[in-house]
Amino acid sequence: MSQENGLSVVEMKNIVKRFGTVEALRGVDFTVEKGKVHALMGDNGAGKSTLIKVLTGLYTPTSGDIYFEGKRVTIPSPADARALGIETCYQDLALIPLMSIWRNFFLGREMCTNLGPIKWLHQGEMQRLCREALHDIGIEIRSTKEMVGRMSGGERQSIAIGRAIHFGAKLLILDEPTSALSVGETRKVLNYIENAKAKGLPVIFITHNVGHIYQVSDNYTIIRQGRKVGTYQKGELTQMDIADLITGAREV
């Protein structure tokens, strides 16, 4: 897929990343289409986390090109990635347990009025917008004043996903969002991903779970030992085929 056809939100071409003599990525191509959920799969140490860290500005690629919305870009820092509209929800979620839902939702983006040296927070407005934003993607909360530390893993994921959508993310990256969740909580998070897609937000879904990608992903890319094995459409391979490609039990 070419970045010129208008169908891709991000295209990474021939990405190489070396750490000294170790080559973590060996010429990986990776494209995410607009409005799609694209799973990125691979075993531990395969290179998928390194690829995402290149995309989000944590690592500088040794070589290769990145295009975002059809334009070649450099992403020297996570702040630059966020400025482009790339939002990432990591496993630790970057949420503060001792803060309320609405404070976490607006963390770093607080609505306030400067009164001399004093900042007046618009708490009521932020609480209202927080509740509405979460409701829009199918998330109902008991109270925006509830401490995040009292919430379940799935509920915390919902805050992170809702926050990304509300602040106009153009690409949402979810790093193992269903890791260590119960079956019920996992189902909720997968629903949130589907709701984000329904709103037109493209999602990169990083996971080890083959069953989960079958439920929500439109296509998936498999990486093994720093190389791209292939990109496949939903239903093109069986779950066993995918697992075999991840582990190397099957070659392309």
mmCIF file of C-alpha atoms in Angstrom:
data_model
loop_
_atom_site.group_PDB
_atom_site.id
_atom_site.type_symbol
_atom_site.label_atom_id
_atom_site.label_comp_id
_atom_site.label_asym_id
_atom_site.label_seq_id
_atom_site.Cartn_x
_atom_site.Cartn_y
_atom_site.Cartn_z
ATOM 1 C CA MET A 1 0.000 0.000 0.000
ATOM 2 C CA SER A 2 1.288 3.431 -0.892
ATOM 3 C CA GLN A 3 0.994 6.386 1.413
ATOM 4 C CA GLU A 4 -0.290 8.312 -1.610
ATOM 5 C CA ASN A 5 -3.559 6.428 -1.978
ATOM 6 C CA GLY A 6 -5.108 8.026 1.088
ATOM 7 C CA LEU A 7 -6.048 4.729 2.736
ATOM 8 C CA SER A 8 -3.250 4.495 5.278
ATOM 9 C CA VAL A 9 -2.933 6.509 8.456
ATOM 10 C CA VAL A 10 0.597 5.266 9.089
ATOM 11 C CA GLU A 11 3.125 3.493 6.922
ATOM 12 C CA MET A 12 6.511 2.340 8.161
ATOM 13 C CA LYS A 13 8.952 1.322 5.441
ATOM 14 C CA ASN A 14 12.049 -0.842 5.803
ATOM 15 C CA ILE A 15 12.482 -0.033 9.499
ATOM 16 C CA VAL A 16 15.818 -1.139 10.926
ATOM 17 C CA LYS A 17 16.752 -0.735 14.589
ATOM 18 C CA ARG A 18 20.107 -1.763 15.993
ATOM 19 C CA PHE A 19 21.319 -1.732 19.569
ATOM 20 C CA GLY A 20 25.053 -2.043 19.185
ATOM 21 C CA THR A 21 25.593 -5.326 17.343
ATOM 22 C CA VAL A 22 22.039 -6.539 18.029
ATOM 23 C CA GLU A 23 19.588 -5.971 15.173
ATOM 24 C CA ALA A 24 16.152 -5.809 16.812
ATOM 25 C CA LEU A 25 14.291 -4.868 13.614
ATOM 26 C CA ARG A 26 15.431 -6.070 10.210
ATOM 27 C CA GLY A 27 13.734 -4.059 7.497
ATOM 28 C CA VAL A 28 10.138 -4.204 8.751
ATOM 29 C CA ASP A 29 7.264 -2.775 6.692
ATOM 30 C CA PHE A 30 4.066 -1.987 8.598
ATOM 31 C CA THR A 31 0.928 -0.193 7.381
ATOM 32 C CA VAL A 32 -2.252 0.664 9.268
ATOM 33 C CA GLU A 33 -5.340 1.612 7.300
ATOM 34 C CA LYS A 34 -7.808 4.265 8.355
ATOM 35 C CA GLY A 35 -10.752 2.990 10.388
ATOM 36 C CA LYS A 36 -9.271 -0.486 10.896
ATOM 37 C CA VAL A 37 -8.171 -2.519 13.895
ATOM 38 C CA HIS A 38 -4.742 -3.910 13.030
ATOM 39 C CA ALA A 39 -3.251 -6.510 15.360
ATOM 40 C CA LEU A 40 0.516 -6.681 15.809
ATOM 41 C CA MET A 41 1.564 -10.124 16.923
ATOM 42 C CA GLY A 42 4.767 -11.870 17.856
ATOM 43 C CA ASP A 43 6.372 -13.878 20.626
ATOM 44 C CA ASN A 44 8.386 -12.257 23.406
ATOM 45 C CA GLY A 45 11.451 -10.607 21.896
ATOM 46 C CA ALA A 46 10.057 -10.753 18.359
ATOM 47 C CA GLY A 47 10.417 -7.000 17.870
ATOM 48 C CA LYS A 48 6.834 -5.783 18.041
ATOM 49 C CA SER A 49 7.438 -3.574 21.091
ATOM 50 C CA THR A 50 10.548 -2.112 19.454
ATOM 51 C CA LEU A 51 8.564 -1.300 16.313
ATOM 52 C CA ILE A 52 5.916 0.516 18.355
ATOM 53 C CA LYS A 53 8.560 2.400 20.330
ATOM 54 C CA VAL A 54 9.969 3.640 17.025
ATOM 55 C CA LEU A 55 6.498 4.773 15.977
ATOM 56 C CA THR A 56 5.863 6.549 19.281
ATOM 57 C CA GLY A 57 9.201 8.346 19.464
ATOM 58 C CA LEU A 58 10.812 6.327 22.248
ATOM 59 C CA TYR A 59 13.403 4.941 19.835
ATOM 60 C CA THR A 60 14.996 6.513 16.778
ATOM 61 C CA PRO A 61 15.185 4.057 13.881
ATOM 62 C CA THR A 62 18.629 3.212 12.584
ATOM 63 C CA SER A 63 17.176 3.489 9.091
ATOM 64 C CA GLY A 64 13.815 3.468 7.343
ATOM 65 C CA ASP A 65 10.960 5.896 6.734
ATOM 66 C CA ILE A 66 7.712 6.698 8.523
ATOM 67 C CA TYR A 67 4.706 8.277 6.813
ATOM 68 C CA PHE A 68 1.751 9.637 8.760
ATOM 69 C CA GLU A 69 -1.390 10.662 6.896
ATOM 70 C CA GLY A 70 0.593 10.583 3.665
ATOM 71 C CA LYS A 71 3.490 12.763 4.802
ATOM 72 C CA ARG A 72 6.982 11.626 5.675
ATOM 73 C CA VAL A 73 7.640 12.411 9.338
ATOM 74 C CA THR A 74 10.316 12.104 11.972
ATOM 75 C CA ILE A 75 9.156 11.345 15.509
ATOM 76 C CA PRO A 76 11.979 12.248 17.898
ATOM 77 C CA SER A 77 9.948 11.983 21.127
ATOM 78 C CA PRO A 78 6.633 10.744 22.581
ATOM 79 C CA ALA A 79 5.490 14.375 22.757
ATOM 80 C CA ASP A 80 5.968 14.642 18.996
ATOM 81 C CA ALA A 81 3.985 11.430 18.491
ATOM 82 C CA ARG A 82 1.142 12.805 20.579
ATOM 83 C CA ALA A 83 1.250 16.081 18.666
ATOM 84 C CA LEU A 84 0.658 14.088 15.470
ATOM 85 C CA GLY A 85 -2.340 12.393 17.090
ATOM 86 C CA ILE A 86 -0.748 9.082 18.102
ATOM 87 C CA GLU A 87 -2.034 7.990 21.514
ATOM 88 C CA THR A 88 -0.659 4.928 23.278
ATOM 89 C CA CYS A 89 -2.233 2.991 26.144
ATOM 90 C CA TYR A 90 0.521 0.937 27.746
ATOM 91 C CA GLN A 91 -0.001 -1.978 30.096
ATOM 92 C CA ASP A 92 0.567 0.286 33.109
ATOM 93 C CA LEU A 93 -1.901 2.770 31.520
ATOM 94 C CA ALA A 94 -0.106 5.865 32.870
ATOM 95 C CA LEU A 95 -3.004 6.389 35.285
ATOM 96 C CA ILE A 96 -2.524 7.602 38.843
ATOM 97 C CA PRO A 97 -4.410 5.335 41.299
ATOM 98 C CA LEU A 98 -4.848 7.997 43.998
ATOM 99 C CA MET A 99 -6.483 10.447 41.588
ATOM 100 C CA SER A 100 -10.131 10.469 40.540
ATOM 101 C CA ILE A 101 -11.374 9.375 37.132
ATOM 102 C CA TRP A 102 -11.891 12.917 35.884
ATOM 103 C CA ARG A 103 -8.476 14.079 37.117
ATOM 104 C CA ASN A 104 -6.806 11.198 35.284
ATOM 105 C CA PHE A 105 -8.915 11.843 32.201
ATOM 106 C CA PHE A 106 -7.713 15.455 31.943
ATOM 107 C CA LEU A 107 -4.225 14.872 33.362
ATOM 108 C CA GLY A 108 -1.906 17.338 31.628
ATOM 109 C CA ARG A 109 -4.835 18.858 29.733
ATOM 110 C CA GLU A 110 -6.745 20.499 32.558
ATOM 111 C CA MET A 111 -9.363 23.121 31.746
ATOM 112 C CA CYS A 112 -8.560 26.147 33.871
ATOM 113 C CA THR A 113 -8.643 29.931 34.117
ATOM 114 C CA ASN A 114 -5.567 31.825 35.250
ATOM 115 C CA LEU A 115 -6.338 34.287 38.027
ATOM 116 C CA GLY A 116 -2.975 35.904 38.488
ATOM 117 C CA PRO A 117 -0.688 33.292 40.017
ATOM 118 C CA ILE A 118 -3.679 31.015 40.753
ATOM 119 C CA LYS A 119 -5.190 28.481 38.359
ATOM 120 C CA TRP A 120 -8.920 27.950 38.729
ATOM 121 C CA LEU A 121 -9.891 24.430 37.618
ATOM 122 C CA HIS A 122 -13.253 24.022 35.877
ATOM 123 C CA GLN A 123 -14.027 20.857 37.794
ATOM 124 C CA GLY A 124 -17.732 20.641 37.007
ATOM 125 C CA GLU A 125 -17.164 21.044 33.270
ATOM 126 C CA MET A 126 -14.361 18.481 33.225
ATOM 127 C CA GLN A 127 -16.470 15.982 35.157
ATOM 128 C CA ARG A 128 -19.355 16.449 32.719
ATOM 129 C CA LEU A 129 -17.157 16.064 29.645
ATOM 130 C CA CYS A 130 -15.449 13.020 31.139
ATOM 131 C CA ARG A 131 -18.771 11.267 31.748
ATOM 132 C CA GLU A 132 -20.081 12.160 28.273
ATOM 133 C CA ALA A 133 -16.902 11.040 26.515
ATOM 134 C CA LEU A 134 -16.958 7.655 28.232
ATOM 135 C CA HIS A 135 -20.689 7.265 27.588
ATOM 136 C CA ASP A 136 -20.110 7.873 23.868
ATOM 137 C CA ILE A 137 -18.033 4.695 23.594
ATOM 138 C CA GLY A 138 -20.382 2.623 25.724
ATOM 139 C CA ILE A 139 -18.762 3.126 29.126
ATOM 140 C CA GLU A 140 -20.946 3.899 32.118
ATOM 141 C CA ILE A 141 -19.208 4.861 35.360
ATOM 142 C CA ARG A 142 -20.549 5.168 38.873
ATOM 143 C CA SER A 143 -18.985 8.545 39.551
ATOM 144 C CA THR A 144 -16.257 10.620 37.911
ATOM 145 C CA LYS A 145 -14.982 11.315 41.443
ATOM 146 C CA GLU A 146 -14.168 7.660 42.105
ATOM 147 C CA MET A 147 -10.499 6.907 42.680
ATOM 148 C CA VAL A 148 -8.925 5.027 39.783
ATOM 149 C CA GLY A 149 -7.184 2.725 42.263
ATOM 150 C CA ARG A 150 -10.567 1.215 43.156
ATOM 151 C CA MET A 151 -11.396 0.315 39.572
ATOM 152 C CA SER A 152 -10.902 -3.023 37.847
ATOM 153 C CA GLY A 153 -8.347 -3.535 35.108
ATOM 154 C CA GLY A 154 -10.995 -3.390 32.399
ATOM 155 C CA GLU A 155 -12.448 -0.183 33.792
ATOM 156 C CA ARG A 156 -9.006 1.420 33.835
ATOM 157 C CA GLN A 157 -8.523 0.460 30.204
ATOM 158 C CA SER A 158 -11.831 2.151 29.415
ATOM 159 C CA ILE A 159 -10.595 5.439 30.891
ATOM 160 C CA ALA A 160 -7.418 5.324 28.810
ATOM 161 C CA ILE A 161 -9.301 4.487 25.599
ATOM 162 C CA GLY A 162 -12.003 7.098 26.216
ATOM 163 C CA ARG A 163 -9.368 9.750 26.933
ATOM 164 C CA ALA A 164 -7.571 9.052 23.654
ATOM 165 C CA ILE A 165 -10.773 9.321 21.627
ATOM 166 C CA HIS A 166 -11.948 12.485 23.397
ATOM 167 C CA PHE A 167 -8.721 14.354 22.748
ATOM 168 C CA GLY A 168 -8.816 13.668 19.038
ATOM 169 C CA ALA A 169 -6.384 10.800 18.597
ATOM 170 C CA LYS A 170 -5.811 9.875 14.955
ATOM 171 C CA LEU A 171 -4.244 6.533 15.863
ATOM 172 C CA LEU A 172 -4.712 4.526 19.047
ATOM 173 C CA ILE A 173 -2.106 1.976 20.122
ATOM 174 C CA LEU A 174 -3.128 -0.584 22.751
ATOM 175 C CA ASP A 175 -0.276 -2.548 24.308
ATOM 176 C CA GLU A 176 -1.567 -5.915 25.577
ATOM 177 C CA PRO A 177 -4.840 -4.365 26.846
ATOM 178 C CA THR A 178 -6.359 -7.716 27.845
ATOM 179 C CA SER A 179 -3.315 -8.995 29.711
ATOM 180 C CA ALA A 180 -4.202 -10.347 33.182
ATOM 181 C CA LEU A 181 -7.920 -9.553 32.811
ATOM 182 C CA SER A 182 -10.801 -11.899 33.589
ATOM 183 C CA VAL A 183 -12.981 -13.244 30.777
ATOM 184 C CA GLY A 184 -15.713 -10.708 31.556
ATOM 185 C CA GLU A 185 -13.313 -7.774 31.744
ATOM 186 C CA THR A 186 -11.633 -8.866 28.521
ATOM 187 C CA ARG A 187 -14.997 -8.896 26.724
ATOM 188 C CA LYS A 188 -15.612 -5.321 27.876
ATOM 189 C CA VAL A 189 -12.244 -4.108 26.609
ATOM 190 C CA LEU A 190 -12.798 -5.805 23.246
ATOM 191 C CA ASN A 191 -16.154 -4.024 23.050
ATOM 192 C CA TYR A 192 -14.439 -0.698 23.734
ATOM 193 C CA ILE A 193 -12.037 -1.418 20.869
ATOM 194 C CA GLU A 194 -14.966 -2.138 18.555
ATOM 195 C CA ASN A 195 -16.650 1.101 19.650
ATOM 196 C CA ALA A 196 -13.460 3.057 18.935
ATOM 197 C CA LYS A 197 -13.337 1.517 15.468
ATOM 198 C CA ALA A 198 -17.007 2.389 14.922
ATOM 199 C CA LYS A 199 -16.065 6.018 15.505
ATOM 200 C CA GLY A 200 -13.502 5.764 12.726
ATOM 201 C CA LEU A 201 -10.427 5.565 14.940
ATOM 202 C CA PRO A 202 -7.727 3.204 13.627
ATOM 203 C CA VAL A 203 -6.294 0.948 16.327
ATOM 204 C CA ILE A 204 -3.051 -0.990 16.624
ATOM 205 C CA PHE A 205 -3.804 -3.914 18.929
ATOM 206 C CA ILE A 206 -0.681 -5.554 20.355
ATOM 207 C CA THR A 207 -1.446 -8.961 21.797
ATOM 208 C CA HIS A 208 -0.288 -12.536 22.248
ATOM 209 C CA ASN A 209 -3.865 -13.843 22.233
ATOM 210 C CA VAL A 210 -4.845 -15.265 18.857
ATOM 211 C CA GLY A 211 -8.495 -15.614 19.882
ATOM 212 C CA HIS A 212 -8.806 -11.929 20.686
ATOM 213 C CA ILE A 213 -7.549 -10.781 17.293
ATOM 214 C CA TYR A 214 -10.169 -12.972 15.645
ATOM 215 C CA GLN A 215 -12.871 -11.097 17.530
ATOM 216 C CA VAL A 216 -11.927 -7.489 16.796
ATOM 217 C CA SER A 217 -9.091 -7.215 14.247
ATOM 218 C CA ASP A 218 -9.575 -6.556 10.537
ATOM 219 C CA ASN A 219 -6.038 -7.629 9.726
ATOM 220 C CA TYR A 220 -2.858 -8.599 11.525
ATOM 221 C CA THR A 221 0.872 -8.448 11.079
ATOM 222 C CA ILE A 222 3.141 -11.136 12.515
ATOM 223 C CA ILE A 223 6.752 -10.389 13.458
ATOM 224 C CA ARG A 224 9.347 -13.021 14.318
ATOM 225 C CA GLN A 225 13.008 -12.468 15.229
ATOM 226 C CA GLY A 226 12.900 -8.858 14.079
ATOM 227 C CA ARG A 227 11.472 -9.647 10.653
ATOM 228 C CA LYS A 228 7.978 -9.303 9.280
ATOM 229 C CA VAL A 229 6.477 -12.716 8.583
ATOM 230 C CA GLY A 230 3.467 -11.267 6.786
ATOM 231 C CA THR A 231 0.251 -9.271 6.979
ATOM 232 C CA TYR A 232 -3.044 -11.119 6.657
ATOM 233 C CA GLN A 233 -6.734 -10.301 6.431
ATOM 234 C CA LYS A 234 -9.214 -11.519 9.015
ATOM 235 C CA GLY A 235 -10.216 -15.095 8.241
ATOM 236 C CA GLU A 236 -7.346 -15.678 5.828
ATOM 237 C CA LEU A 237 -5.618 -18.054 8.256
ATOM 238 C CA THR A 238 -6.849 -20.307 11.028
ATOM 239 C CA GLN A 239 -5.923 -19.600 14.627
ATOM 240 C CA MET A 240 -3.587 -22.584 14.512
ATOM 241 C CA ASP A 241 -1.898 -21.193 11.392
ATOM 242 C CA ILE A 242 -1.313 -17.872 13.161
ATOM 243 C CA ALA A 243 0.099 -19.559 16.255
ATOM 244 C CA ASP A 244 2.444 -21.637 14.085
ATOM 245 C CA LEU A 245 3.685 -18.540 12.231
ATOM 246 C CA ILE A 246 4.329 -16.746 15.521
ATOM 247 C CA THR A 247 6.381 -19.605 16.947
ATOM 248 C CA GLY A 248 8.118 -20.563 13.715
ATOM 249 C CA ALA A 249 6.487 -23.996 13.562
ATOM 250 C CA ARG A 250 5.275 -22.971 10.119
ATOM 251 C CA GLU A 251 7.164 -20.996 7.501
ATOM 252 C CA VAL A 252 5.567 -18.687 4.946
#
